[in-house]
PDB file of C-alpha atoms and ligand atoms in Angstrom:
ATOM      1  CA  MET A   1     -24.152  32.856  17.371  1.00 86.00           C
ATOM      2  CA  VAL A   2     -20.575  32.148  18.304  1.00 90.00           C
ATOM      3  CA  GLN A   3     -18.578  30.783  15.383  1.00 93.00           C
ATOM      4  CA  LYS A   4     -15.456  28.710  15.836  1.00 95.00           C
ATOM      5  CA  LYS A   5     -13.087  27.802  13.064  1.00 96.00           C
ATOM      6  CA  ILE A   6     -11.681  24.295  13.253  1.00 96.00           C
ATOM      7  CA  CYS A   7      -9.007  22.976  10.894  1.00 94.00           C
ATOM      8  CA  MET A   8      -8.664  19.379   9.797  1.00 94.00           C
ATOM      9  CA  LEU A   9      -4.974  18.448   9.751  1.00 93.00           C
ATOM     10  CA  GLY A  10      -3.410  15.173   8.709  1.00 92.00           C
ATOM     11  CA  ALA A  11      -1.558  13.233   6.049  1.00 91.00           C
ATOM     12  CA  PHE A  12      -2.998  12.311   2.671  1.00 88.00           C
ATOM     13  CA  ALA A  13      -5.938   9.874   2.739  1.00 91.00           C
ATOM     14  CA  VAL A  14      -6.184   9.505   6.514  1.00 95.00           C
ATOM     15  CA  GLY A  15      -9.899  10.330   6.274  1.00 95.00           C
ATOM     16  CA  LYS A  16     -10.176  14.078   6.980  1.00 94.00           C
ATOM     17  CA  THR A  17     -12.758  14.721   4.287  1.00 91.00           C
ATOM     18  CA  SER A  18     -14.638  11.530   5.160  1.00 94.00           C
ATOM     19  CA  LEU A  19     -14.830  12.492   8.835  1.00 96.00           C
ATOM     20  CA  VAL A  20     -16.261  15.920   8.008  1.00 95.00           C
ATOM     21  CA  ALA A  21     -18.740  14.345   5.568  1.00 93.00           C
ATOM     22  CA  ARG A  22     -19.787  11.784   8.154  1.00 95.00           C
ATOM     23  CA  TYR A  23     -20.200  14.418  10.836  1.00 96.00           C
ATOM     24  CA  VAL A  24     -21.918  17.109   8.779  1.00 92.00           C
ATOM     25  CA  HIS A  25     -23.917  15.057   6.277  1.00 86.00           C
ATOM     26  CA  SER A  26     -23.992  11.562   7.840  1.00 79.00           C
ATOM     27  CA  ILE A  27     -22.594   9.979   4.712  1.00 75.00           C
ATOM     28  CA  PHE A  28     -19.608   7.854   3.800  1.00 74.00           C
ATOM     29  CA  SER A  29     -18.267   7.329   0.311  1.00 69.00           C
ATOM     30  CA  GLU A  30     -15.635   4.816  -0.722  1.00 62.00           C
ATOM     31  CA  LYS A  31     -14.842   6.975  -3.701  1.00 59.00           C
ATOM     32  CA  TYR A  32     -11.916   9.278  -3.433  1.00 53.00           C
ATOM     33  CA  HIS A  33     -12.601  12.846  -4.482  1.00 51.00           C
ATOM     34  CA  THR A  34      -9.510  14.930  -4.917  1.00 50.00           C
ATOM     35  CA  THR A  35     -11.173  18.274  -4.612  1.00 50.00           C
ATOM     36  CA  ILE A  36      -9.398  21.474  -5.419  1.00 46.00           C
ATOM     37  CA  GLY A  37      -9.035  24.178  -2.807  1.00 71.00           C
ATOM     38  CA  VAL A  38     -10.235  24.460   0.726  1.00 79.00           C
ATOM     39  CA  LYS A  39     -13.646  23.094   1.588  1.00 81.00           C
ATOM     40  CA  ILE A  40     -15.592  24.792   4.346  1.00 86.00           C
ATOM     41  CA  ASP A  41     -18.539  23.136   6.083  1.00 90.00           C
ATOM     42  CA  LYS A  42     -20.591  24.400   8.965  1.00 91.00           C
ATOM     43  CA  LYS A  43     -22.481  22.635  11.691  1.00 93.00           C
ATOM     44  CA  VAL A  44     -24.271  24.028  14.694  1.00 94.00           C
ATOM     45  CA  VAL A  45     -23.814  22.098  17.928  1.00 94.00           C
ATOM     46  CA  GLU A  46     -25.315  22.692  21.296  1.00 92.00           C
ATOM     47  CA  ILE A  47     -22.940  22.346  24.200  1.00 90.00           C
ATOM     48  CA  ASP A  48     -24.276  22.840  27.715  1.00 88.00           C
ATOM     49  CA  GLY A  49     -27.142  24.930  26.376  1.00 91.00           C
ATOM     50  CA  HIS A  50     -24.886  27.120  24.194  1.00 89.00           C
ATOM     51  CA  ALA A  51     -25.334  26.888  20.438  1.00 92.00           C
ATOM     52  CA  ILE A  52     -22.045  27.251  18.598  1.00 93.00           C
ATOM     53  CA  SER A  53     -21.410  27.155  14.903  1.00 93.00           C
ATOM     54  CA  LEU A  54     -18.426  25.008  13.981  1.00 94.00           C
ATOM     55  CA  VAL A  55     -16.776  26.170  10.777  1.00 93.00           C
ATOM     56  CA  LEU A  56     -14.806  23.186   9.521  1.00 93.00           C
ATOM     57  CA  TRP A  57     -11.877  23.826   7.169  1.00 90.00           C
ATOM     58  CA  ASP A  58     -10.625  20.915   5.134  1.00 89.00           C
ATOM     59  CA  LEU A  59      -7.627  20.814   2.802  1.00 79.00           C
ATOM     60  CA  TYR A  60      -7.071  18.008   0.382  1.00 61.00           C
ATOM     61  CA  GLY A  61      -4.504  16.755  -2.010  1.00 55.00           C
ATOM     62  CA  GLU A  62      -1.410  14.618  -1.965  1.00 53.00           C
ATOM     63  CA  ASP A  63       0.798  17.327  -0.599  1.00 52.00           C
ATOM     64  CA  ALA A  64      -1.583  18.521   2.072  1.00 52.00           C
ATOM     65  CA  PHE A  65       1.394  18.771   4.386  1.00 53.00           C
ATOM     66  CA  LEU A  66       3.158  21.291   2.163  1.00 56.00           C
ATOM     67  CA  ARG A  67      -0.022  23.189   1.555  1.00 63.00           C
ATOM     68  CA  VAL A  68      -0.703  23.919   5.190  1.00 73.00           C
ATOM     69  CA  GLN A  69      -0.117  27.613   4.765  1.00 75.00           C
ATOM     70  CA  PRO A  70      -0.593  30.198   7.474  1.00 81.00           C
ATOM     71  CA  PHE A  71      -3.893  31.366   5.931  1.00 81.00           C
ATOM     72  CA  TYR A  72      -5.346  27.907   6.417  1.00 85.00           C
ATOM     73  CA  LEU A  73      -4.520  27.828  10.109  1.00 91.00           C
ATOM     74  CA  ARG A  74      -5.012  31.483  10.944  1.00 92.00           C
ATOM     75  CA  GLY A  75      -7.988  32.264  13.150  1.00 95.00           C
ATOM     76  CA  SER A  76      -8.583  28.655  14.142  1.00 97.00           C
ATOM     77  CA  SER A  77      -9.976  28.138  17.602  1.00 97.00           C
ATOM     78  CA  GLY A  78      -8.805  24.559  17.535  1.00 97.00           C
ATOM     79  CA  TYR A  79      -7.987  21.680  15.244  1.00 97.00           C
ATOM     80  CA  LEU A  80      -8.441  17.980  14.689  1.00 98.00           C
ATOM     81  CA  LEU A  81      -5.283  16.074  13.914  1.00 97.00           C
ATOM     82  CA  VAL A  82      -6.085  12.915  12.021  1.00 97.00           C
ATOM     83  CA  ALA A  83      -3.949   9.805  11.684  1.00 98.00           C
ATOM     84  CA  ASP A  84      -4.797   6.557   9.898  1.00 98.00           C
ATOM     85  CA  GLY A  85      -4.686   3.663  12.359  1.00 98.00           C
ATOM     86  CA  THR A  86      -3.512   1.341   9.582  1.00 98.00           C
ATOM     87  CA  ARG A  87      -0.483   3.527   8.659  1.00 98.00           C
ATOM     88  CA  PRO A  88       1.895   4.367  11.527  1.00 98.00           C
ATOM     89  CA  GLU A  89       3.775   6.930   9.402  1.00 97.00           C
ATOM     90  CA  THR A  90       0.670   9.116   9.414  1.00 96.00           C
ATOM     91  CA  LEU A  91       1.131   9.580  13.148  1.00 97.00           C
ATOM     92  CA  GLU A  92       4.565  11.133  12.515  1.00 96.00           C
ATOM     93  CA  ILE A  93       2.999  13.500  10.008  1.00 93.00           C
ATOM     94  CA  ALA A  94       0.305  14.408  12.521  1.00 95.00           C
ATOM     95  CA  GLN A  95       3.043  15.277  15.023  1.00 96.00           C
ATOM     96  CA  SER A  96       4.749  17.589  12.499  1.00 93.00           C
ATOM     97  CA  LEU A  97       1.465  19.260  11.658  1.00 93.00           C
ATOM     98  CA  HIS A  98       0.791  19.725  15.352  1.00 95.00           C
ATOM     99  CA  GLN A  99       4.114  21.558  15.668  1.00 95.00           C
ATOM    100  CA  ARG A 100       3.277  23.789  12.768  1.00 93.00           C
ATOM    101  CA  ALA A 101      -0.178  24.515  14.165  1.00 94.00           C
ATOM    102  CA  GLN A 102       1.185  25.365  17.593  1.00 95.00           C
ATOM    103  CA  GLU A 103       3.705  27.757  16.041  1.00 94.00           C
ATOM    104  CA  GLU A 104       0.923  29.540  14.200  1.00 94.00           C
ATOM    105  CA  LEU A 105      -1.861  29.392  16.771  1.00 95.00           C
ATOM    106  CA  GLY A 106      -0.257  28.885  20.154  1.00 95.00           C
ATOM    107  CA  PRO A 107      -1.685  26.338  22.565  1.00 94.00           C
ATOM    108  CA  VAL A 108      -5.273  26.092  21.260  1.00 96.00           C
ATOM    109  CA  PRO A 109      -7.337  22.941  21.929  1.00 97.00           C
ATOM    110  CA  PHE A 110      -6.871  19.955  19.646  1.00 98.00           C
ATOM    111  CA  LEU A 111      -7.652  16.266  19.571  1.00 98.00           C
ATOM    112  CA  LEU A 112      -5.861  13.434  17.824  1.00 98.00           C
ATOM    113  CA  LEU A 113      -8.233  11.156  15.945  1.00 98.00           C
ATOM    114  CA  VAL A 114      -6.916   7.728  15.050  1.00 98.00           C
ATOM    115  CA  ASN A 115      -9.250   6.981  12.158  1.00 98.00           C
ATOM    116  CA  LYS A 116     -10.175   3.795  10.244  1.00 98.00           C
ATOM    117  CA  ARG A 117     -10.923   1.939  13.456  1.00 98.00           C
ATOM    118  CA  ASP A 118     -13.024  -0.505  11.417  1.00 98.00           C
ATOM    119  CA  LEU A 119      -9.795  -1.895   9.851  1.00 98.00           C
ATOM    120  CA  PRO A 120      -6.929  -3.848  11.516  1.00 98.00           C
ATOM    121  CA  GLN A 121      -4.831  -1.321  13.438  1.00 97.00           C
ATOM    122  CA  SER A 122      -1.061  -1.004  13.268  1.00 97.00           C
ATOM    123  CA  ILE A 123      -0.124   2.022  15.348  1.00 97.00           C
ATOM    124  CA  PRO A 124       1.545   0.655  18.497  1.00 96.00           C
ATOM    125  CA  GLU A 125      -0.418   1.450  21.645  1.00 96.00           C
ATOM    126  CA  ALA A 126       2.895   2.459  23.271  1.00 97.00           C
ATOM    127  CA  LYS A 127       3.265   5.304  20.744  1.00 97.00           C
ATOM    128  CA  LEU A 128      -0.156   6.591  21.709  1.00 98.00           C
ATOM    129  CA  ASP A 129       0.719   6.298  25.395  1.00 98.00           C
ATOM    130  CA  GLU A 130       3.767   8.513  24.824  1.00 97.00           C
ATOM    131  CA  LEU A 131       1.530  11.172  23.347  1.00 98.00           C
ATOM    132  CA  ARG A 132      -1.020  10.795  26.150  1.00 98.00           C
ATOM    133  CA  ALA A 133       1.831  11.369  28.587  1.00 98.00           C
ATOM    134  CA  LEU A 134       2.408  14.712  26.829  1.00 96.00           C
ATOM    135  CA  GLY A 135      -1.218  15.619  27.481  1.00 96.00           C
ATOM    136  CA  TRP A 136      -2.693  14.682  24.108  1.00 97.00           C
ATOM    137  CA  ALA A 137      -6.325  13.634  24.079  1.00 97.00           C
ATOM    138  CA  ILE A 138      -6.731  10.731  21.656  1.00 98.00           C
ATOM    139  CA  ARG A 139      -9.904   9.235  20.232  1.00 98.00           C
ATOM    140  CA  PHE A 140     -10.560   6.372  17.826  1.00 98.00           C
ATOM    141  CA  THR A 141     -12.918   6.952  14.942  1.00 98.00           C
ATOM    142  CA  SER A 142     -14.288   5.332  11.834  1.00 98.00           C
ATOM    143  CA  ALA A 143     -15.725   7.602   9.185  1.00 98.00           C
ATOM    144  CA  LYS A 144     -17.018   4.401   7.590  1.00 97.00           C
ATOM    145  CA  THR A 145     -19.144   3.123  10.486  1.00 97.00           C
ATOM    146  CA  GLY A 146     -19.499   6.469  12.238  1.00 97.00           C
ATOM    147  CA  GLU A 147     -17.891   5.139  15.424  1.00 98.00           C
ATOM    148  CA  GLY A 148     -16.614   7.966  17.597  1.00 98.00           C
ATOM    149  CA  VAL A 149     -17.140  10.680  14.991  1.00 98.00           C
ATOM    150  CA  GLU A 150     -19.860  12.868  16.456  1.00 97.00           C
ATOM    151  CA  GLU A 151     -18.434  12.441  19.949  1.00 97.00           C
ATOM    152  CA  SER A 152     -15.026  13.628  18.763  1.00 98.00           C
ATOM    153  CA  PHE A 153     -16.216  16.826  17.110  1.00 98.00           C
ATOM    154  CA  GLU A 154     -18.337  17.553  20.156  1.00 96.00           C
ATOM    155  CA  ALA A 155     -15.473  16.852  22.533  1.00 96.00           C
ATOM    156  CA  LEU A 156     -13.413  19.445  20.692  1.00 97.00           C
ATOM    157  CA  ALA A 157     -16.316  21.905  20.699  1.00 96.00           C
ATOM    158  CA  GLN A 158     -16.614  21.391  24.443  1.00 95.00           C
ATOM    159  CA  ARG A 159     -12.948  22.266  24.863  1.00 94.00           C
ATOM    160  CA  LEU A 160     -13.365  25.419  22.807  1.00 92.00           C
ATOM    161  CA  LEU A 161     -15.879  26.697  25.332  1.00 88.00           C
ATOM    162  CA  GLN A 162     -13.650  26.051  28.297  1.00 82.00           C
ATOM    163  CA  PRO A 163     -11.449  28.863  29.518  1.00 66.00           C
ATOM    164  CA  ALA A 164      -7.843  28.171  28.518  1.00 57.00           C
TER     165      ALA A 164
HETATM  166  N1  GDP M   1     -12.312   1.684   5.995  1.00 50.85           N
HETATM  167  C1  GDP M   1     -12.272   3.005   6.145  1.00 50.85           C
HETATM  168  N2  GDP M   1     -11.937   3.790   5.111  1.00 50.85           N
HETATM  169  C2  GDP M   1     -11.919   5.139   5.328  1.00 50.85           C
HETATM  170  C3  GDP M   1     -12.239   5.726   6.575  1.00 50.85           C
HETATM  171  N3  GDP M   1     -12.116   7.074   6.454  1.00 50.85           N
HETATM  172  C4  GDP M   1     -11.763   7.308   5.184  1.00 50.85           C
HETATM  173  N4  GDP M   1     -11.646   6.160   4.487  1.00 50.85           N
HETATM  174  C5  GDP M   1     -11.257   5.998   3.065  1.00 50.85           C
HETATM  175  O1  GDP M   1      -9.927   6.477   2.936  1.00 50.85           O
HETATM  176  C6  GDP M   1      -9.761   7.187   1.701  1.00 50.85           C
HETATM  177  C7  GDP M   1      -9.274   8.597   1.975  1.00 50.85           C
HETATM  178  O2  GDP M   1     -10.286   9.302   2.685  1.00 50.85           O
HETATM  179  P1  GDP M   1     -10.375  10.897   2.614  1.00 50.85           P
HETATM  180  O3  GDP M   1     -11.465  11.289   3.556  1.00 50.85           O
HETATM  181  O4  GDP M   1     -10.498  11.353   1.237  1.00 50.85           O
HETATM  182  O5  GDP M   1      -8.951  11.298   3.220  1.00 50.85           O
HETATM  183  P2  GDP M   1      -8.253  12.745   3.300  1.00 50.85           P
HETATM  184  O6  GDP M   1      -7.219  12.801   2.226  1.00 50.85           O
HETATM  185  O7  GDP M   1      -7.607  12.758   4.658  1.00 50.85           O
HETATM  186  O8  GDP M   1      -9.326  13.780   3.187  1.00 50.85           O
HETATM  187  C8  GDP M   1     -11.117   7.128   0.995  1.00 50.85           C
HETATM  188  O9  GDP M   1     -11.099   6.040   0.093  1.00 50.85           O
HETATM  189  C9  GDP M   1     -12.100   6.852   2.122  1.00 50.85           C
HETATM  190  O10 GDP M   1     -13.238   6.180   1.670  1.00 50.85           O
HETATM  191  C10 GDP M   1     -12.582   4.841   7.663  1.00 50.85           C
HETATM  192  O11 GDP M   1     -12.841   5.249   8.806  1.00 50.85           O
HETATM  193  N5  GDP M   1     -12.577   3.504   7.380  1.00 50.85           N
HETATM  194 MG1   MG M   2      -9.566  15.272   1.879  1.00 50.85          MG
END
């Protein structure tokens, strides 16, 4: 089966680990687990009759930004950039991480997930429009309610199968 590595990228506490947990295990936990290391989960999806195994890499920790080392990105077929819809500064961090990922990987598919949709949002829509104008695909998710989560991982998987 085709395997595709996907990296989760985003600022501290935007919900990267929660999104993977929701997608892979259908769970949500309010507790914060500061794991040590890189966590790797797998999930098989079927896209247009093709089964592909998504290998999801998740970093954690307060300085996730500094810890995004080349080995973490290397070999990724694509990535999910995650911002927290309640914290506009996390969008800036997502943009920096995007730059770093593009330097390492070139123009591979990615999606921006604006997470925590279940809470009052504070990222200006105009900011998102600027990114859309640059060609970014943006989706809203809630790891808490599950809104948009499965669709987002599958939308990225779909893009991985398309010729560049
Ligand atoms: N309300 C709400 N809380 C969330 C959501 N996603 C994550 N959280 C909470 O935000 C905190 C950080 O989540 P976590 O997945 O550990 O973030 P990470 O550092 O990006 O991996 C935890 O307390 C989660 O329970 C969401 O969609 N809605
Ligand atoms: Mg985490």
